[in-house]
CSV table of C-alpha atoms in Angstrom, one decimal:
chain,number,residue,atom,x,y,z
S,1,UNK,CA,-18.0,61.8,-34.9
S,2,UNK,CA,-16.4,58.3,-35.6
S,3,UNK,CA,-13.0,59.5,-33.5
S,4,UNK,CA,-15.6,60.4,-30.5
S,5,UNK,CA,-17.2,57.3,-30.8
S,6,UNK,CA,-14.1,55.5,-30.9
S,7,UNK,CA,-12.9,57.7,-28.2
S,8,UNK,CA,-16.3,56.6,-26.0
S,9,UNK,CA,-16.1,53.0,-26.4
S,10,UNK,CA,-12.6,52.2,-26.1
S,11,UNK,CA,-12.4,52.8,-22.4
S,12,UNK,CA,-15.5,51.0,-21.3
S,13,UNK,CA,-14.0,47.6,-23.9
S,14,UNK,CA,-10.6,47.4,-21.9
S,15,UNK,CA,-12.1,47.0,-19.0
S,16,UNK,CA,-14.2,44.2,-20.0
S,17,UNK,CA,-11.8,42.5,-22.1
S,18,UNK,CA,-8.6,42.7,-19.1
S,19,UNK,CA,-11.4,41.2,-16.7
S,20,UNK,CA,-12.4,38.4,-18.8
S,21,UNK,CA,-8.5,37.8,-19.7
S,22,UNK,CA,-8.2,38.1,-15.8
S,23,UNK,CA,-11.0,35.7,-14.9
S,24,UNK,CA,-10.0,33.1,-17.8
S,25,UNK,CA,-6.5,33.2,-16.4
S,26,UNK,CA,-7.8,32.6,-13.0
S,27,UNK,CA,-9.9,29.8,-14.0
S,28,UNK,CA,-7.2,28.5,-15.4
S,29,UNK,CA,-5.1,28.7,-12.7
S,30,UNK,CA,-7.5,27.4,-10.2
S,31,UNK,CA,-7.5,24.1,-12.6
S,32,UNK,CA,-4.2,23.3,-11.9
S,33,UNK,CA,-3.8,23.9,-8.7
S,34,UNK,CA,-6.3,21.5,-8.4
S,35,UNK,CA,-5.2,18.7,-11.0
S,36,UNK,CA,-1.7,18.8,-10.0
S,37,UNK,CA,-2.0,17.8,-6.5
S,38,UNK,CA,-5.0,15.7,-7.7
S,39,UNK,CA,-3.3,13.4,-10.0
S,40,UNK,CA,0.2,13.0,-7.5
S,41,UNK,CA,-2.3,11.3,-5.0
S,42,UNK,CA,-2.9,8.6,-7.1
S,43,UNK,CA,0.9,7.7,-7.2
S,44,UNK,CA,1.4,8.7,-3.6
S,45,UNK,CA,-1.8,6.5,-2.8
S,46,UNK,CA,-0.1,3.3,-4.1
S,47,UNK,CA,2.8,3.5,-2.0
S,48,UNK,CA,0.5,3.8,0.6
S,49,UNK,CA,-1.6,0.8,-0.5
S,50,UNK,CA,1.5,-1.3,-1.2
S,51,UNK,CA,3.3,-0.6,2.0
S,52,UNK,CA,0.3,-1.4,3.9
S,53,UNK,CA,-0.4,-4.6,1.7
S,54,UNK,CA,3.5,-6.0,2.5
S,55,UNK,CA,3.1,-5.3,6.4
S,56,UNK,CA,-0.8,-7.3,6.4
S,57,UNK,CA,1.4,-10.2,4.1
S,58,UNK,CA,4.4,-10.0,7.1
S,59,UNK,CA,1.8,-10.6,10.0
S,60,UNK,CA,-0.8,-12.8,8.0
S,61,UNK,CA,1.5,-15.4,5.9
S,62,UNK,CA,4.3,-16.4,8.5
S,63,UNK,CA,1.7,-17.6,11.0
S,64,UNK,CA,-0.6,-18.6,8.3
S,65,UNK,CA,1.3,-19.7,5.2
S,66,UNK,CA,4.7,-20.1,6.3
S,67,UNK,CA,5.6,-17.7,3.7
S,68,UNK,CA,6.9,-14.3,3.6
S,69,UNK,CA,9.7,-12.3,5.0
S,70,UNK,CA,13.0,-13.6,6.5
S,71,UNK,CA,13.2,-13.3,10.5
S,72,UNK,CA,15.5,-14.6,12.8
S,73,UNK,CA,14.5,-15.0,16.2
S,74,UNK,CA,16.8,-14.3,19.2
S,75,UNK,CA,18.6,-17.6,20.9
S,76,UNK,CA,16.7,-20.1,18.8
S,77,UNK,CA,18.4,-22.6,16.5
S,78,UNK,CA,17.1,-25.3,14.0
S,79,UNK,CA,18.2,-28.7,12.6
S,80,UNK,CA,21.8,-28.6,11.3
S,81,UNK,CA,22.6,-25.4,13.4
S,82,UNK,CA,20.6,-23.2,10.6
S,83,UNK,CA,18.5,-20.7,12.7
S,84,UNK,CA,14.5,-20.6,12.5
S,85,UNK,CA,12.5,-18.9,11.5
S,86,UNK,CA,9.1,-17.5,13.6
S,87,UNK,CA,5.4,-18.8,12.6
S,88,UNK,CA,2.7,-19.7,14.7
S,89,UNK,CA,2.1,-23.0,15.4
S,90,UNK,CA,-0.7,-24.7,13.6
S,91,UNK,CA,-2.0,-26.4,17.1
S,92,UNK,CA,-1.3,-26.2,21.0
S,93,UNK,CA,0.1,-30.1,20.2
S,94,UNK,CA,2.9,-28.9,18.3
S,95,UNK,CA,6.3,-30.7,19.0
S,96,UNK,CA,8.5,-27.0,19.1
S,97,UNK,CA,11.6,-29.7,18.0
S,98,UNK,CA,10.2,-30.9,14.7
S,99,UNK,CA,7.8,-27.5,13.9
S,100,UNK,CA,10.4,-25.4,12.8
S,101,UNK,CA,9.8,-22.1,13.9
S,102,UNK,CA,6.6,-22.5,15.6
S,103,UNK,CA,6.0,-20.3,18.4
S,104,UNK,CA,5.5,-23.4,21.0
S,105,UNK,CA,7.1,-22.7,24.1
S,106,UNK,CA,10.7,-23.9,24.3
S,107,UNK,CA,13.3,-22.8,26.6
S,108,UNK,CA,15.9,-22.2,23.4
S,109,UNK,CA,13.8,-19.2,21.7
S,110,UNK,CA,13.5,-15.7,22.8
S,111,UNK,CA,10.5,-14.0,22.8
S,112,UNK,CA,12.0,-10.9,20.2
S,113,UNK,CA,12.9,-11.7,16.7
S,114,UNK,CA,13.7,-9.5,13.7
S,115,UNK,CA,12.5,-9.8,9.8
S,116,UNK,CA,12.9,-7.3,7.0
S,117,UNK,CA,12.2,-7.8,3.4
S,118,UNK,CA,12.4,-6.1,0.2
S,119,UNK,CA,9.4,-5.4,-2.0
S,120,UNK,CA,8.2,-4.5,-6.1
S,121,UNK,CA,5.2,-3.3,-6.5
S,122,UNK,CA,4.4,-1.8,-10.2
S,123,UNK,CA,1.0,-0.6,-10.5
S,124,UNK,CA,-1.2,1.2,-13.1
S,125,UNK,CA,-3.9,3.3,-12.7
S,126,UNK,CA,-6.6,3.7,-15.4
S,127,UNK,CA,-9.0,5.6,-13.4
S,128,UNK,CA,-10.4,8.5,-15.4
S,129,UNK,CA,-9.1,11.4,-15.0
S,130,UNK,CA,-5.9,11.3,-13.0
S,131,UNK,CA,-4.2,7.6,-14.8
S,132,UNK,CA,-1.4,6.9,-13.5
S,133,UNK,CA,1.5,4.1,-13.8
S,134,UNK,CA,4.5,3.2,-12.1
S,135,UNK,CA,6.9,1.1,-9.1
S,136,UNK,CA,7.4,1.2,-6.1
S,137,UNK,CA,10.2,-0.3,-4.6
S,138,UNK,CA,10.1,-1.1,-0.6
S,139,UNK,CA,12.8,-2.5,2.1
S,140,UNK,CA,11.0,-3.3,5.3
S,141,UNK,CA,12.4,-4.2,8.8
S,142,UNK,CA,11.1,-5.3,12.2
S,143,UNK,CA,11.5,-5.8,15.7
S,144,UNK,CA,9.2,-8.3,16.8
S,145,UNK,CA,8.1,-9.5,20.4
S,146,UNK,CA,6.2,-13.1,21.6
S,147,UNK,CA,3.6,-12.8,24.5
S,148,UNK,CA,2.8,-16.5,25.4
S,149,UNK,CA,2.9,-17.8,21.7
S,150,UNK,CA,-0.7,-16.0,21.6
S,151,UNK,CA,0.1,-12.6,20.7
S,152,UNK,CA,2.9,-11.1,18.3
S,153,UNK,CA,3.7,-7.3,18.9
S,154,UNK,CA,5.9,-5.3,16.6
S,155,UNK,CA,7.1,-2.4,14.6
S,156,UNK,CA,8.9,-2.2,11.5
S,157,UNK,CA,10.0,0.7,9.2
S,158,UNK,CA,9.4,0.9,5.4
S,159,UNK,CA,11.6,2.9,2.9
S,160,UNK,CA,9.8,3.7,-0.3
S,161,UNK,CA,10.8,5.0,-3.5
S,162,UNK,CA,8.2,5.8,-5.8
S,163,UNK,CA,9.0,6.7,-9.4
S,164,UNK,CA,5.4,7.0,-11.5
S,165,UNK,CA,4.2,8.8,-15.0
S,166,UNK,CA,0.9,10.8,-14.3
S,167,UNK,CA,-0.2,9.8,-17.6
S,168,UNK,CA,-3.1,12.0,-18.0
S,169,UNK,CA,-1.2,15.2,-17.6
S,170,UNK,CA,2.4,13.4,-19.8
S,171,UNK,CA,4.3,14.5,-16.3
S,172,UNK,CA,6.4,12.3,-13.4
S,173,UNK,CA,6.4,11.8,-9.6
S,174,UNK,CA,9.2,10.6,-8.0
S,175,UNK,CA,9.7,10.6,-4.4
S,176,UNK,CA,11.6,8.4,-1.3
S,177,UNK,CA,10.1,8.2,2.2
S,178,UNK,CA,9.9,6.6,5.3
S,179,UNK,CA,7.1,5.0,7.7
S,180,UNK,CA,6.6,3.5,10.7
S,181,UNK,CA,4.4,1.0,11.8
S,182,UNK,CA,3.3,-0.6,15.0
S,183,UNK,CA,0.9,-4.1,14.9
S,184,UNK,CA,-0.6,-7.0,16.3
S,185,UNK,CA,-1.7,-10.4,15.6
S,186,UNK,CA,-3.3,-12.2,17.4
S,187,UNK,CA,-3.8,-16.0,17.7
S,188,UNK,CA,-7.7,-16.2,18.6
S,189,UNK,CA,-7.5,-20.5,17.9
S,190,UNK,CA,-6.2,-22.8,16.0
S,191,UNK,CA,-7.5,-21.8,13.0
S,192,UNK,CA,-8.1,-18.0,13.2
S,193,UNK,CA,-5.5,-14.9,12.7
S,194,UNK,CA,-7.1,-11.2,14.0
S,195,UNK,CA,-4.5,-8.8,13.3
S,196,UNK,CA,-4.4,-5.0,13.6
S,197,UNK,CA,-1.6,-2.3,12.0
S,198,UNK,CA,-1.0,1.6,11.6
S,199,UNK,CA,1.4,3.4,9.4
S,200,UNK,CA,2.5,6.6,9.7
S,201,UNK,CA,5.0,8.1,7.1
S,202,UNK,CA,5.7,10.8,4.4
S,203,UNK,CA,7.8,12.3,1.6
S,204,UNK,CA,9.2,15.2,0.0
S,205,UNK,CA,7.8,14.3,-3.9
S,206,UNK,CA,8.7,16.1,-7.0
S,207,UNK,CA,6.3,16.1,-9.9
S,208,UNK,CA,7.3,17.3,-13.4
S,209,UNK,CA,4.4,18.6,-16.5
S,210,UNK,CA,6.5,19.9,-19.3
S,211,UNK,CA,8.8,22.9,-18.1
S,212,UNK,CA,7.4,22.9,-14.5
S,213,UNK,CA,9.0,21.4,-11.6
S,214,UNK,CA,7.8,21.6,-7.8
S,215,UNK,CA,8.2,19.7,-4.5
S,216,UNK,CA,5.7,19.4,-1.8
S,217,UNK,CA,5.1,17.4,1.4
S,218,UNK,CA,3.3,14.2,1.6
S,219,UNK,CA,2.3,12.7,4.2
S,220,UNK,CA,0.0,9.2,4.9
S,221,UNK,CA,-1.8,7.6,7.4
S,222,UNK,CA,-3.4,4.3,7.3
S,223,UNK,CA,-5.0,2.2,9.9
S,224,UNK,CA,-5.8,-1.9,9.0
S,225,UNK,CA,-7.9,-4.5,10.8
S,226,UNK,CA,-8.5,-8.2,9.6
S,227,UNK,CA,-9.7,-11.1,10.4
S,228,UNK,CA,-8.4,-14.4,8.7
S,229,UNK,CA,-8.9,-18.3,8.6
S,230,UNK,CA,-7.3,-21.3,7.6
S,231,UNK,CA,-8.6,-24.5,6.3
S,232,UNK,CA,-6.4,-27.6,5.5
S,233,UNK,CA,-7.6,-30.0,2.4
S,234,UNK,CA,-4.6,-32.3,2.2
S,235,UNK,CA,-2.4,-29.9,0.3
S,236,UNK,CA,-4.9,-27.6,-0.8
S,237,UNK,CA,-5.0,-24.7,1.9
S,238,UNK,CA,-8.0,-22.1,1.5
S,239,UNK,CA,-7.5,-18.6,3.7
S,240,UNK,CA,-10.8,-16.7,3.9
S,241,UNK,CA,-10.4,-13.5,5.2
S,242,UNK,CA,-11.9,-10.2,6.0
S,243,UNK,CA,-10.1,-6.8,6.3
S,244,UNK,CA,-10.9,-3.1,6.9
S,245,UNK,CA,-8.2,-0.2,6.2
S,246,UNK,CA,-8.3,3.4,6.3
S,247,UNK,CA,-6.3,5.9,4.0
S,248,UNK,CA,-5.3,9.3,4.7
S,249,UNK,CA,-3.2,10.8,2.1
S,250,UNK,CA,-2.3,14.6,2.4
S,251,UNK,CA,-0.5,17.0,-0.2
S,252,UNK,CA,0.5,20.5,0.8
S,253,UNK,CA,0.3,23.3,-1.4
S,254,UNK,CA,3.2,24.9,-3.3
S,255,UNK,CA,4.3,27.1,-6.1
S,256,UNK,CA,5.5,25.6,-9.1
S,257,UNK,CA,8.8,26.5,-11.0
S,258,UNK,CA,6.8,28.5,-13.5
S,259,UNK,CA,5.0,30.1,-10.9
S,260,UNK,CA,1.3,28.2,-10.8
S,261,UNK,CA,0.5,27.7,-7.3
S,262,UNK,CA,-0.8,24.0,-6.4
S,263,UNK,CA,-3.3,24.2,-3.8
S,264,UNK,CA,-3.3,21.7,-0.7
S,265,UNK,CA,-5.3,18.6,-0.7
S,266,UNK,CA,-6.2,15.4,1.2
S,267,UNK,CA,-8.0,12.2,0.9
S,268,UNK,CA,-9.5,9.8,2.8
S,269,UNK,CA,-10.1,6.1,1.5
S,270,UNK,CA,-11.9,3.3,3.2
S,271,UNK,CA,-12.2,0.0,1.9
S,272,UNK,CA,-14.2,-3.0,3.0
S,273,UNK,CA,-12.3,-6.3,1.8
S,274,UNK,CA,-13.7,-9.8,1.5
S,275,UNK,CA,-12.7,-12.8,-0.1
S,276,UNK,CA,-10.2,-15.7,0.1
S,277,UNK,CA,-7.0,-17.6,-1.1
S,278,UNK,CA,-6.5,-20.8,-2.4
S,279,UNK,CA,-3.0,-22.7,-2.5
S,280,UNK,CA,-1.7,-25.9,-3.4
S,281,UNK,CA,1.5,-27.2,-1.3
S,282,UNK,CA,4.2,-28.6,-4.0
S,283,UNK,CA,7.3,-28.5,-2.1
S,284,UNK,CA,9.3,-26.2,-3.1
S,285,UNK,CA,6.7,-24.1,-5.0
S,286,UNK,CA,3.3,-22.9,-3.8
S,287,UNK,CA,0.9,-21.5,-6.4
S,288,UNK,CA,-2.0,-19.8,-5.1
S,289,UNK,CA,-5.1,-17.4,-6.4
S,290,UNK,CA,-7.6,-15.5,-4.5
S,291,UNK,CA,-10.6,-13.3,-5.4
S,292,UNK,CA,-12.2,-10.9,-3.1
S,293,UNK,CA,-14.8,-8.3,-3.3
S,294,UNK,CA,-13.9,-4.4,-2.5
S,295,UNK,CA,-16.3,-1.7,-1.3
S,296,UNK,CA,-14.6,1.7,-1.4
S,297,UNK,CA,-15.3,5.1,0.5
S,298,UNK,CA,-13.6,7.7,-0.6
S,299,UNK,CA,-13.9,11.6,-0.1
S,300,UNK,CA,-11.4,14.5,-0.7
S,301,UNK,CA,-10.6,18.3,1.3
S,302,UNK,CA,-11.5,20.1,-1.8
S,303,UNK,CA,-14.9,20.3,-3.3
S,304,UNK,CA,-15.3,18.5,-6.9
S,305,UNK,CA,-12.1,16.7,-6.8
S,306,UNK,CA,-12.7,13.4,-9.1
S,307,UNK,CA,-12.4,10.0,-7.4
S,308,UNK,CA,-9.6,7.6,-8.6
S,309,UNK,CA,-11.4,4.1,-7.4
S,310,UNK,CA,-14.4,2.5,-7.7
S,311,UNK,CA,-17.2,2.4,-5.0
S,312,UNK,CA,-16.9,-1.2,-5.7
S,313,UNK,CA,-14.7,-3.6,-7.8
S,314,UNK,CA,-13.2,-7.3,-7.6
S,315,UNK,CA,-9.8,-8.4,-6.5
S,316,UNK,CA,-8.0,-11.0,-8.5
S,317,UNK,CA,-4.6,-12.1,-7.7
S,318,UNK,CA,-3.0,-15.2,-8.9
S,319,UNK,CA,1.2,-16.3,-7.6
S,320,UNK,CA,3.2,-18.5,-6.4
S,321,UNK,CA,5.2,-18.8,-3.0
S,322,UNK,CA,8.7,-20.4,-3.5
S,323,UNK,CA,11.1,-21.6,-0.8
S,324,UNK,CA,14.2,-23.6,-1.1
S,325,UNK,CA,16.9,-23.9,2.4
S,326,UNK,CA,17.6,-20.2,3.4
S,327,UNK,CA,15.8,-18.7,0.1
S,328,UNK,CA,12.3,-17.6,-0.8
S,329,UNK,CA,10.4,-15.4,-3.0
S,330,UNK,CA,6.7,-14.6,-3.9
S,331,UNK,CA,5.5,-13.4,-7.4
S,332,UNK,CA,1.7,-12.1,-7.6
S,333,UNK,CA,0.1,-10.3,-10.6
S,334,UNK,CA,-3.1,-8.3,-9.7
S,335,UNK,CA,-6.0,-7.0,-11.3
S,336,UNK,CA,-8.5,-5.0,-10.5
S,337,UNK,CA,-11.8,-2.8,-12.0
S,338,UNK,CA,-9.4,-0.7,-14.3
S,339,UNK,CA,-6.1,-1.5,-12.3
S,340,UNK,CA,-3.7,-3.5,-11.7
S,341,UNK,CA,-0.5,-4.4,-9.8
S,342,UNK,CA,2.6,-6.8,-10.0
S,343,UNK,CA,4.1,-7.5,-7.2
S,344,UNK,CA,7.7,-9.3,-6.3
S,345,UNK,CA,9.4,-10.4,-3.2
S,346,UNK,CA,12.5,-12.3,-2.6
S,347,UNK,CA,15.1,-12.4,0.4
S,348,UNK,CA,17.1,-14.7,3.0
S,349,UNK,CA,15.9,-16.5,6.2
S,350,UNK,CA,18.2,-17.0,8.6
């Protein structure tokens, strides 16, 4: 009797117990195809976010702070034969012979010009679940045109290189990409900046957890609009401005090197910005701080994928713009609701 009962039960047990294994391993599974992908965007994200952010500081602190990248603009030449830079003038009174570089009419400048600039961004990410930390290093050109020192058009290309720990997972993303982006500012007064970009762009990143290695496509998307304004108090200058940008981050799926399969995933991100900067003119040296207030959209292609921001958080940034003949630089620390962000940038004008 005990061998038939053994006999009778051991049949109906296997079943159960090879499709609980089955459906535990498939749970499993499911989880990281999901996390994977999930914690890369937050890396991915902030090369987004900082390649946007250095394109907004190109077309915003030129006209507005003097500040920035290093241009030259076609057939134009300053004092002592050193060539000038482009900025928009402060007024329509402007002498174009002592405002270096303003965009005054003068028979000696072209309207094209061209500006690159290289760019450190480390950030770090302590949004629950997915954290995240790491750098991303940029190098940005453009090609710049001047319709009736009213209206700046250009495009410029960004190369990234992202190297990151996804902390929350003890793994790495590393990837290098390009992207594209057209803009516009546009002079509305003496006193007021509108100014509109788009980015378009992607990589080919790795991620590492342990044994497991894989490499996807990424690909971004983002879309900014801002308004800006600038008030002169002897040599205190206050910029308030207001700003609108649109992410779209997008990871395909792929099949790990141990064989998990990482399902495909997108984001979307829109953030409200508003706030304003404060600097002090010293010369050579401009320190500056400015606090503004962010209000964050965010949704994702898969159902029940965490968020990695806020629905709202403060902005804090405190730097200083430096500028001595042909050299500048900017240094900015940055903090945020449970980020934050350094941010160098140095080069030539000429």
């Amino acid at each position: 009797m005990k061998q038939s009962f053994k006999t009778r039960i051991k049949p109906t047990l296997n079943p159960l117990l090879y499709g609980a294994v089955l459906g535990l391993a498939s749970l499993n599974a499911h989880a990281q195809s999901s996390n994977t992908n999930q914690g890369s965007l937050t890396p991915a994200r902030a090369a987004s976010i900082a390649t946007s952010t250095a394109i907004t500081n190109t077309i915003v602190n030129n006209p507005f702070g003097g500040f920035g990248v290093y241009r030259y603009r076609f057939g134009a030449s300053g004092q002592n034969g050193n060539a000038t830079g482009l900025a928009l003038a402060p007024n329509q009174n402007s002498d174009a012979n002592t405002f270096s570089g303003g965009l005054a009419g003068s028979a000696d400048f072209s309207n094209w010009s061209v500006w690159a600039t290289p760019v450190v961004s480390q950030f770090k990410n302590n949004v629950a679940p997915n954290t995240s930390n790491g750098t991303v290093v940029l190098g940005l050109m453009g090609l710049e045109y001047n319709f009736d020192d009213r209206l700046i058009s250009g495009i410029s290309l960004a190369a990234d290189s992202t190297n990151s720990n996804t902390t929350y997972n003890g793994g790495t993303y590393k990837s290098s990409g390009l992207t594209v982006s057209p803009y516009l500012a546009y002079q509305v007064s003496d006193a007021w900046l509108a100014d509109l970009s788009a980015g378009y762009g992607g990589s080919n990143p790795t991620t590492t957890v342990g044994t497991s290695t894989g490499t996807t496509n990424y690909t971004r998307f983002f879309a900014a609009a801002g308004l800006s304004n600038r008030i002169e108090m002897n040599k205190f200058t206050i910029t308030p401005r207001a700003s609108y940008t649109m992410y779209k981050d997008s990871l395909d799926g792929y099949t790990s090197s141990t064989g998990t399969f990482n399902s495909a995933l997108t984001t979307y991100l829109y953030q409200t910005k508003v706030g304003a900067q404060v600097s002090y003119d010293a010369k050579i040296a401009s320190p500056f701080i400015a606090a503004h207030q962010i209000l964050n959209t965010w949704s994702a292609s898969q159902a029940g994928t965490p968020s990695s921001v806020y629905s709202s958080t403060y902005q804090l940034i405190a730097g200083v713009n430096a500028s001595k003949g042909i050299f500048y630089g900017t240094v900015a620390y940055q903090m945020e609701r449970s980020t934050s962000q350094f941010r160098l940038y140095g080069g030539l004008r000429f």
